[in-house]
PDB file of C-alpha atoms in Angstrom:
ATOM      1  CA  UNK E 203     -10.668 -67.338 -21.973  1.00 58.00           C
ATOM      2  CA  UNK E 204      -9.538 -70.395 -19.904  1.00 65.00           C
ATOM      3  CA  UNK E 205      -6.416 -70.026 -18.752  1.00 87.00           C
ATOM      4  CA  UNK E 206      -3.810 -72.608 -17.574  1.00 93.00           C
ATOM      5  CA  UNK E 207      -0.538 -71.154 -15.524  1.00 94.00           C
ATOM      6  CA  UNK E 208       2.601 -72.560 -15.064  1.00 95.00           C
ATOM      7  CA  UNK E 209       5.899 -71.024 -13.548  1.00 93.00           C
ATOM      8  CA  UNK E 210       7.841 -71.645 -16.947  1.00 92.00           C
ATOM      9  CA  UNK E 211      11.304 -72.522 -15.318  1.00 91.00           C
ATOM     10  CA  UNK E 212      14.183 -73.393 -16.120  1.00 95.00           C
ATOM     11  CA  UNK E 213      14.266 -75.645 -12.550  1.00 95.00           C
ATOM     12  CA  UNK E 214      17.856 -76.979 -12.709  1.00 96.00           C
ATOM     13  CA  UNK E 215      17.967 -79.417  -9.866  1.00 96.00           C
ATOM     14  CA  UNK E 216      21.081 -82.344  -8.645  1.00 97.00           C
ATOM     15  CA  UNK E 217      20.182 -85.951  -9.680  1.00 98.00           C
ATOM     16  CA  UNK E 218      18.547 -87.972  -6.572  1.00 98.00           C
ATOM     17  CA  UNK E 219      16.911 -84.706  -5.233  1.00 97.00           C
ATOM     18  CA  UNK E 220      13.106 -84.423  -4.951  1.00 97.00           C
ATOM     19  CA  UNK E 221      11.264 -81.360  -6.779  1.00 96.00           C
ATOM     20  CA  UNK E 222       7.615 -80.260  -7.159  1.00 96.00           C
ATOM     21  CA  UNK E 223       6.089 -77.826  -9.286  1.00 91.00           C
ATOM     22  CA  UNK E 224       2.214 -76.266  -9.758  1.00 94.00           C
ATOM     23  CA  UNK E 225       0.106 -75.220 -11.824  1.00 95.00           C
ATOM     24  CA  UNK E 226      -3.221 -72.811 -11.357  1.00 96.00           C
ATOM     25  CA  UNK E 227      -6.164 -73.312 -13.398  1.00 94.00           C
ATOM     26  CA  UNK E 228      -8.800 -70.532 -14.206  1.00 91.00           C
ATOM     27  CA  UNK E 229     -12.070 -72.690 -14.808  1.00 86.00           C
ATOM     28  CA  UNK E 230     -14.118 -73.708 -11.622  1.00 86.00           C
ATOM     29  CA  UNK E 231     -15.972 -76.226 -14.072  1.00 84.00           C
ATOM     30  CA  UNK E 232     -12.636 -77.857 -15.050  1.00 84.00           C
ATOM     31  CA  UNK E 233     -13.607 -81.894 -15.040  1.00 83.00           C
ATOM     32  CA  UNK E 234     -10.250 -83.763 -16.002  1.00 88.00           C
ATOM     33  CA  UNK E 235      -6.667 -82.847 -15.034  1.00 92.00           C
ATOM     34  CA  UNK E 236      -3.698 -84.346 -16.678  1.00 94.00           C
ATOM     35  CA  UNK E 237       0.546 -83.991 -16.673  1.00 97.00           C
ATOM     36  CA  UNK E 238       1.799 -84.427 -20.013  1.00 97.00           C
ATOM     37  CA  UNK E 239       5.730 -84.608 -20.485  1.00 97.00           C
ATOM     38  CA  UNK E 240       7.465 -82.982 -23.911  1.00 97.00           C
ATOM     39  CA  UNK E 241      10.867 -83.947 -24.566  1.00 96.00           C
ATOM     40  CA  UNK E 242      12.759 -81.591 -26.729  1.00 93.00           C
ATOM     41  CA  UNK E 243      11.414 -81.685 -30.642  1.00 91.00           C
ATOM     42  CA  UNK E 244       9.031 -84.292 -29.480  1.00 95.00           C
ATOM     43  CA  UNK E 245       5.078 -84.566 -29.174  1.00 97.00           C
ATOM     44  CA  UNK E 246       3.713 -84.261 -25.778  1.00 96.00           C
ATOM     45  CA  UNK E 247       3.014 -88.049 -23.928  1.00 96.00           C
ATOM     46  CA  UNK E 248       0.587 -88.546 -21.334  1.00 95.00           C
ATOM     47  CA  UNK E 249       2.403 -88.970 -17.553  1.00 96.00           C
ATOM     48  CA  UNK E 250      -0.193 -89.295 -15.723  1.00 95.00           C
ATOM     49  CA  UNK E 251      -4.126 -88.251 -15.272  1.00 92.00           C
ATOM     50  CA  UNK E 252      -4.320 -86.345 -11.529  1.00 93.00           C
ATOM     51  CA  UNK E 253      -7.361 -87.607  -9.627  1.00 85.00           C
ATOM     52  CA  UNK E 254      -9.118 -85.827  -6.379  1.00 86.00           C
ATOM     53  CA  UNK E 255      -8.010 -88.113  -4.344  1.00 87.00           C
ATOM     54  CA  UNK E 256      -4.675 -87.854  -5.654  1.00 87.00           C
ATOM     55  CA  UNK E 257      -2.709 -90.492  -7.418  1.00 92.00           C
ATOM     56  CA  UNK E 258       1.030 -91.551  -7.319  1.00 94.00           C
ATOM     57  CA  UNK E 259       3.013 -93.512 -10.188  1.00 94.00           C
ATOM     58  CA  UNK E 260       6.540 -94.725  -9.116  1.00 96.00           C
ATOM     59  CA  UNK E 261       8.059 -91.204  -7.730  1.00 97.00           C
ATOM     60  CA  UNK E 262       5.697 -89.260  -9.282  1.00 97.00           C
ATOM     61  CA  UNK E 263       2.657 -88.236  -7.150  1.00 97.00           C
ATOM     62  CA  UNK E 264      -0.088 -85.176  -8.491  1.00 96.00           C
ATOM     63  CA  UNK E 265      -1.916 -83.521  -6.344  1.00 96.00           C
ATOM     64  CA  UNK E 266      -5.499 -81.711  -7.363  1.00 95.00           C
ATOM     65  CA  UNK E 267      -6.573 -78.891  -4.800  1.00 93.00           C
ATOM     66  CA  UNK E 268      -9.863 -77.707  -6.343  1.00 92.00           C
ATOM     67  CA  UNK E 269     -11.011 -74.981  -3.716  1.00 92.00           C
ATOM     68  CA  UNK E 270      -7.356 -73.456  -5.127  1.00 93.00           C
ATOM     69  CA  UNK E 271      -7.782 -74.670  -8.236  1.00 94.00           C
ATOM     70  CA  UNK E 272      -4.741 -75.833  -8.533  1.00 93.00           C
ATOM     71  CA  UNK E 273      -2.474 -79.114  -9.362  1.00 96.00           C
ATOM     72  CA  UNK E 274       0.834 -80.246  -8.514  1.00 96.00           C
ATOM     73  CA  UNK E 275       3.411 -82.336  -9.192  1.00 97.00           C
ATOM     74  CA  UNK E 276       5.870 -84.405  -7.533  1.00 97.00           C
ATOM     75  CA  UNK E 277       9.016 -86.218  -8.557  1.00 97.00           C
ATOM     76  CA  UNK E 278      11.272 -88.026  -5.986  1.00 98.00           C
ATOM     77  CA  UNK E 279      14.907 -89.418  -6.429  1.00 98.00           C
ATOM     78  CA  UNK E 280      14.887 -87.551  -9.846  1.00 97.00           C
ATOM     79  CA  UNK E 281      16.600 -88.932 -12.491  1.00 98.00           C
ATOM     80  CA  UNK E 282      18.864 -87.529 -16.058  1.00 97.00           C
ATOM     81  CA  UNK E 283      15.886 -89.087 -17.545  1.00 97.00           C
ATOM     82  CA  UNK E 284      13.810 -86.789 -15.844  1.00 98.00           C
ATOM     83  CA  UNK E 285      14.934 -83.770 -17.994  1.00 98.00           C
ATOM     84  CA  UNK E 286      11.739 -82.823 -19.899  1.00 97.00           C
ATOM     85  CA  UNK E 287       9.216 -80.117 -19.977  1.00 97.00           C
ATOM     86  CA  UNK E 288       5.883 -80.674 -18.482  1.00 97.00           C
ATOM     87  CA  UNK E 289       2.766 -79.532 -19.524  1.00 96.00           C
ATOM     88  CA  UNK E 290      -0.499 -79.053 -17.261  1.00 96.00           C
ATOM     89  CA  UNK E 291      -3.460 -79.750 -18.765  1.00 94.00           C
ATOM     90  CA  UNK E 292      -6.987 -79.080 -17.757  1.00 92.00           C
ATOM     91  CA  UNK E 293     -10.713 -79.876 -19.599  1.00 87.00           C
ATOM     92  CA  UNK E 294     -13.361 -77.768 -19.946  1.00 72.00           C
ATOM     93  CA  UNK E 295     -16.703 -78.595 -17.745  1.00 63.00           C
ATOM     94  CA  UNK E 296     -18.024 -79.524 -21.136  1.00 63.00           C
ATOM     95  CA  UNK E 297     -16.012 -83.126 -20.389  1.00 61.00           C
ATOM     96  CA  UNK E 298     -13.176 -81.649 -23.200  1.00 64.00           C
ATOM     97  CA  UNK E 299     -15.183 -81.941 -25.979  1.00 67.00           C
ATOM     98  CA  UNK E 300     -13.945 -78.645 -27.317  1.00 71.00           C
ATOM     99  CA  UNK E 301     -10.182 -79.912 -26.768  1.00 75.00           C
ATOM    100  CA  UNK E 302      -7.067 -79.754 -23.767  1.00 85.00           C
ATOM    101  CA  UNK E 303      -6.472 -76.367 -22.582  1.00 89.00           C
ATOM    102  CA  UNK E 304      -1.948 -76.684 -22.082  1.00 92.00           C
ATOM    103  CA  UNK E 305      -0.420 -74.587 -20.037  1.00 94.00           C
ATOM    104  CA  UNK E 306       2.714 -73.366 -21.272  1.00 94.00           C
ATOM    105  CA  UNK E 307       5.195 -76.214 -19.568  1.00 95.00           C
ATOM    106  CA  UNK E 308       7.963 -76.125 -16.799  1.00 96.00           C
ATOM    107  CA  UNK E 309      11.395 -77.169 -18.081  1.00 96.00           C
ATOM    108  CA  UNK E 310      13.274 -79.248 -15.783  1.00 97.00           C
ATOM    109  CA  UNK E 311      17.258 -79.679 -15.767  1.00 97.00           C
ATOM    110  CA  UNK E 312      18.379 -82.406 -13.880  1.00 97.00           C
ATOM    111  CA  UNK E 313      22.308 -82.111 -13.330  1.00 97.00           C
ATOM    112  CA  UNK E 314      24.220 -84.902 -12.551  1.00 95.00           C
TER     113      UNK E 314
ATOM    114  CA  UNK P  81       0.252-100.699 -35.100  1.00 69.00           C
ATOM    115  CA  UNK P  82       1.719 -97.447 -36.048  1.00 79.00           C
ATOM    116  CA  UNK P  83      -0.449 -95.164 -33.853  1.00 94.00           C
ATOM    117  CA  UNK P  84      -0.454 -91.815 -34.933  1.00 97.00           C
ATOM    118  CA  UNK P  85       0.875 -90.568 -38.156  1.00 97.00           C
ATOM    119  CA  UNK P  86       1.812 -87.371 -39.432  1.00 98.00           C
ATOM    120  CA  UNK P  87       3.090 -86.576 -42.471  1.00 97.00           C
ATOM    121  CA  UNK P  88       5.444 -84.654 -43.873  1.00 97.00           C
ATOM    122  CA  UNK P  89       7.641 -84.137 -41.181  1.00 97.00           C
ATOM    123  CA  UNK P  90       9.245 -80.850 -42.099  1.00 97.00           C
ATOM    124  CA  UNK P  91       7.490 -78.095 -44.783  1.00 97.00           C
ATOM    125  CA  UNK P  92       8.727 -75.224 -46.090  1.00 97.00           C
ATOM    126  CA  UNK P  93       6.231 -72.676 -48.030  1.00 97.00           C
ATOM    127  CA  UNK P  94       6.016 -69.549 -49.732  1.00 97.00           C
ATOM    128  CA  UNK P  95       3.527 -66.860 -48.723  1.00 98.00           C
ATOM    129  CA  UNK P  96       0.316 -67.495 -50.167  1.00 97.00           C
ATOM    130  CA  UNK P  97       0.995 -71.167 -51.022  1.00 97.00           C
ATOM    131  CA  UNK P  98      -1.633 -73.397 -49.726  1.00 96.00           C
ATOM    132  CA  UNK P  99      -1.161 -77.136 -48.418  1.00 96.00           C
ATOM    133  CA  UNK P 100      -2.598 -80.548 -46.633  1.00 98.00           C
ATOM    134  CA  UNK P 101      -1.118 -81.512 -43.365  1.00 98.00           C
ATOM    135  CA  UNK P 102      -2.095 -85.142 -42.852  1.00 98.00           C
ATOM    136  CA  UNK P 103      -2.865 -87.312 -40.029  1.00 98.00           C
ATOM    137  CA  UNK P 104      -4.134 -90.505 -39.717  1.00 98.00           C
ATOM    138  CA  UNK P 105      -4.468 -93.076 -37.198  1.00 97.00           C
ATOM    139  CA  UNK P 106      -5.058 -96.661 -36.423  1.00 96.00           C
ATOM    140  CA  UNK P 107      -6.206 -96.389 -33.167  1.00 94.00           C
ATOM    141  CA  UNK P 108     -10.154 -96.613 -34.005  1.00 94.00           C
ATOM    142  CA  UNK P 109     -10.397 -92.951 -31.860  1.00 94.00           C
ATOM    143  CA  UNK P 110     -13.685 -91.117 -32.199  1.00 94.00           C
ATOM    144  CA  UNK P 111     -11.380 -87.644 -31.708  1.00 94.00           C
ATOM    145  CA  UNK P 112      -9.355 -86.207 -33.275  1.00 96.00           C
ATOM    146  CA  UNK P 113      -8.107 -82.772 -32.802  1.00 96.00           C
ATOM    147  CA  UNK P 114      -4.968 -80.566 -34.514  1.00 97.00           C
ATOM    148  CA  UNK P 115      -2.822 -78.356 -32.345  1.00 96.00           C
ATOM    149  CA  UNK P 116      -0.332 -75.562 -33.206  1.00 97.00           C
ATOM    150  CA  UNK P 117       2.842 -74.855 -30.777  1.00 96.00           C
ATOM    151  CA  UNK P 118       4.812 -71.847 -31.142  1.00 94.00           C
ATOM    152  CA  UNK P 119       7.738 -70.471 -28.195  1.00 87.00           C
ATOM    153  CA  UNK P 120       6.060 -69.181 -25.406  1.00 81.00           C
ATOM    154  CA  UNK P 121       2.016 -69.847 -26.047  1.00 83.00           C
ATOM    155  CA  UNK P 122       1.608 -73.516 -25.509  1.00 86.00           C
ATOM    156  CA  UNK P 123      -0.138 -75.819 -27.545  1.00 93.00           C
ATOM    157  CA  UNK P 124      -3.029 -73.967 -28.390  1.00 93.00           C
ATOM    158  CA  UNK P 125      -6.769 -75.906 -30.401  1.00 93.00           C
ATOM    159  CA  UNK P 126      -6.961 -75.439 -33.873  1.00 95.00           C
ATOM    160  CA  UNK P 127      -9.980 -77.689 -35.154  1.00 96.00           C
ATOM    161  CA  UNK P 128     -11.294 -80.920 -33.601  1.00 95.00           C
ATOM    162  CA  UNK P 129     -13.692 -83.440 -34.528  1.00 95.00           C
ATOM    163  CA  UNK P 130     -15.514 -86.258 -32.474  1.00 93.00           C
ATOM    164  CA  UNK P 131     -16.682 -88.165 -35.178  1.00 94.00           C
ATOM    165  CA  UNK P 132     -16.521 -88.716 -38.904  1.00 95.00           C
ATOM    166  CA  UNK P 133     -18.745 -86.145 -40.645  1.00 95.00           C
ATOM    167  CA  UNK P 134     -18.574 -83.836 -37.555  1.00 95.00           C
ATOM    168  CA  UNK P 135     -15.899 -81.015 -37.365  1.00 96.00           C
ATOM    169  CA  UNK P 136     -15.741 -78.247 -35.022  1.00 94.00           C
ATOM    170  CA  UNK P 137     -13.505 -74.677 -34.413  1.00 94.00           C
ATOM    171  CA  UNK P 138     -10.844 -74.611 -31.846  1.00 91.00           C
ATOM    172  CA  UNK P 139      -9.401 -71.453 -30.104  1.00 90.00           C
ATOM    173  CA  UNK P 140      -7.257 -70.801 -33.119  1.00 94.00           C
ATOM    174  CA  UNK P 141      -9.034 -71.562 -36.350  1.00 96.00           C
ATOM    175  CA  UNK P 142      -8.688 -68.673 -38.965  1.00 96.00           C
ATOM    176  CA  UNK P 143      -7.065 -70.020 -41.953  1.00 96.00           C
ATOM    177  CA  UNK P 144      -7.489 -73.125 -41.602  1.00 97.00           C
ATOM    178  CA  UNK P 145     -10.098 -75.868 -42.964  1.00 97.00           C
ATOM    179  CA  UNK P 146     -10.408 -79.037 -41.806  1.00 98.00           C
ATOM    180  CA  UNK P 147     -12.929 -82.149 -42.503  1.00 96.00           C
ATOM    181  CA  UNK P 148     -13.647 -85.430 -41.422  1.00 97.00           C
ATOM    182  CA  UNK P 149     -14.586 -88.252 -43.396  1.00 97.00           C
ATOM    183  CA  UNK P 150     -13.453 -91.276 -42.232  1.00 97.00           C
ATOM    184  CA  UNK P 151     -12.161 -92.257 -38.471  1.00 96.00           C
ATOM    185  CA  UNK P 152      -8.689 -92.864 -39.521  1.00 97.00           C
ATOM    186  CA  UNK P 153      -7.751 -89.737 -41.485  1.00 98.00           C
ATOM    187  CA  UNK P 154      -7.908 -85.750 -40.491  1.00 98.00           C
ATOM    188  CA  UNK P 155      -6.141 -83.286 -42.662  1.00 98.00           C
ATOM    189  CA  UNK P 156      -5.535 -79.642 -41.942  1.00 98.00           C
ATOM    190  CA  UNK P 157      -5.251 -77.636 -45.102  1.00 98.00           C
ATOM    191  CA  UNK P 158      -3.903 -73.909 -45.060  1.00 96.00           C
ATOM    192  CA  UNK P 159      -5.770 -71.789 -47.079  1.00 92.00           C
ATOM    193  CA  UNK P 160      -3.502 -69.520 -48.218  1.00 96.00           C
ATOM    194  CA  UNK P 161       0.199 -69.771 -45.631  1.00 97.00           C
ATOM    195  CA  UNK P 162       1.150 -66.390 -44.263  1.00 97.00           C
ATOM    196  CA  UNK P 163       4.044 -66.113 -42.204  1.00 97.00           C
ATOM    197  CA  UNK P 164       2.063 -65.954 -38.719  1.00 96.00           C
ATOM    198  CA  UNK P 165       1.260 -69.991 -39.940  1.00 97.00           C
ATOM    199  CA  UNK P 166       5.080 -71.058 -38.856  1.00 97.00           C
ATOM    200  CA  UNK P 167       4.921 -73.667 -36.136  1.00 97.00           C
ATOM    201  CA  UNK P 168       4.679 -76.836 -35.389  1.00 97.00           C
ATOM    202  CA  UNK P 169       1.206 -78.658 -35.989  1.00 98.00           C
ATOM    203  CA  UNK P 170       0.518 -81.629 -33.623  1.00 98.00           C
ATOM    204  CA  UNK P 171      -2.242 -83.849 -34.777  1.00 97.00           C
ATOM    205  CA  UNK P 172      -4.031 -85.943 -31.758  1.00 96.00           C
ATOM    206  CA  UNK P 173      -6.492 -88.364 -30.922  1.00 96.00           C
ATOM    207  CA  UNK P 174      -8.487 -89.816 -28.120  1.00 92.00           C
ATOM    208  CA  UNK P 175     -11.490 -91.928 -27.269  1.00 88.00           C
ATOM    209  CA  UNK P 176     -13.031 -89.048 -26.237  1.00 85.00           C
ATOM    210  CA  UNK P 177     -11.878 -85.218 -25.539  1.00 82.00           C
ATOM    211  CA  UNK P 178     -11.635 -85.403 -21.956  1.00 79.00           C
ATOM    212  CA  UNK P 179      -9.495 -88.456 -22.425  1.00 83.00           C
ATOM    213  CA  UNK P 180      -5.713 -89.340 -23.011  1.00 88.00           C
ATOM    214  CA  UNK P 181      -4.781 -87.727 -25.777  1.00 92.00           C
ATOM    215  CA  UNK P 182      -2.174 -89.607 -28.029  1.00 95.00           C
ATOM    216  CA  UNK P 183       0.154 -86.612 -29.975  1.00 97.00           C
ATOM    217  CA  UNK P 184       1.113 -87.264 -33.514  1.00 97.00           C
ATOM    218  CA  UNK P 185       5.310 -86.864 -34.342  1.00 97.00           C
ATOM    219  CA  UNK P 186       4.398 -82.922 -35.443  1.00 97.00           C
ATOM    220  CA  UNK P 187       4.970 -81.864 -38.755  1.00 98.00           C
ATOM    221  CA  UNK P 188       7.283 -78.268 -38.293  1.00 97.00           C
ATOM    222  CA  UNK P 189       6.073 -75.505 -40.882  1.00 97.00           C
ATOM    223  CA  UNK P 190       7.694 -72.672 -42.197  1.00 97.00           C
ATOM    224  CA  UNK P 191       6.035 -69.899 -44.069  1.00 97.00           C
ATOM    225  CA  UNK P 192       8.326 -67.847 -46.067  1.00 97.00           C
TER     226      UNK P 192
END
C-alpha cells in the first residue's frame, strides 16, 4: 500500500517565526507532489504543487528530495493566518489516475 | 461559476438506510473522484472516474456505488449505511488525476 507520512503535530509556533515541516513518501514511482492546506471543517485547497527543482510562493518554499523520497515545507515570517493543517500529497507513477494518496496532515498553531 | 457543489451539507441516517451524495461541477473537469475523511486516517479514495461513462474503485470502495453519466454530475450512493459509513465525504475534480484537485464543501454523514 502507498504510504504518505507526516509528523501529525500540533507545531505551536510565535507569529513572525519561520517553521518547516516533512513529509516521507513510500513510492519510488511517485510523479506529482503537492501541499494542500485544510482549515478546520473545511475542504482541503491546493497551496502549492512542489517541483524538483524546487519552487517558492511568497514565504512558502517546498522542497522535493527524491533519493529520500521526501518533501518539505517552508513558511517564513508566519502569520495567525497561517494556522491550518497541511496535507502532503503524492501521485502514483500511473500519473494519479487512480487518485491523491494524503498523508494524514500537520496542524500548525501560530500564537500571537 | 459555482465550482464545486456538494449537497446536502449535513446527513443523518439510520442503519441500513441507503442514500445519494451529490456532486456536481461546472468546471468542465474530465475527473472526478469522492473521498472519505475520518480522525486520524486522512483522506482516503473511494471511487473516481476520468470520464463520463467510465468509473473506477478507489482504496476504499465497499459499499459504495458510484456512476458517471455526464461531466458535471457524480453521485455516491450508500448501499445500505452502517455505522463504519460516518465521515465526511469530499467530492473532487481535476483536469486530470495527477492534477490540482479542486475539493467540494464535504457533506458530514452520520450513521446511526
Amino acid at each position: 500500500r502507498k504510504e504518505v507520512e507526516q509528523d501529525p503535530g500540533p507545531f505551536n509556533v510565535p507569529e513572525g517565526a519561520t517553521v518547516a515541516f516533512n513529509c516521507t513518501y513510500s513510492n519510488s514511482a511517485s510523479q506529482s507532489f503537492f501541499w494542500y492546506r485544510q482549515d478546520c471543517r473545511k475542504e482541503p485547497k491546493l497551496l502549492m504543487s512542489v517541483y524538483s527543482s524546487g519552487n517558492e510562493d511568497g514565504r512558502f518554499t517546498a522542497q522535493l528530495n527524491r533519493a529520500s523520497q521526501y518533501i518539505s515545507l517552508l513558511i517564513r515570517d508566519s502569520k495567525l493566518s497561517d494556522s491550518a493543517t497541511y496535507l502532503c500529497v503524492v501521485t502514483s507513477e500511473g500519473g494519479g489516475a487512480d487518485g491523491l494518496t494524503f498523508g494524514k496532515g500537520t496542524h500548525l498553531i501560530i500564537q500571537p | 461559476n459555482a465550482g464545486v457543489t456538494q449537497t446536502p451539507k449535513f446527513q443523518v441516517l439510520k442503519t441500513g438506510q441507503s442514500m445519494t451524495l451529490q456532486c456536481a461541477q461546472d468546471m468542465n473537469h474530465e475527473y472526478m473522484s469522492w473521498y472519505r475523511q475520518d480522525p486520524g486516517m486522512g483522506l482516503r479514495l473511494i471511487h473516481y472516474s476520468v470520464g463520463a461513462g467510465i468509473t473506477d474503485q478507489g482504496e476504499v470502495p465497499n459499499g459504495y456505488n458510484v456512476s458517471r453519466s455526464t461531466t458535471e454530475d457524480f453521485p455516491l450512493r450508500l448501499l445500505s449505511a452502517a455505522p463504519s459509513q460516518t465521515s465526511v465525504y469530499f467530492c473532487a475534480t481535476g483536469v486530470g488525476g495527477g492534477e490540482t484537485q479542486y475539493f467540494g464543501p464535504g457533506t458530514r454523514l452520520l450513521v446511526l
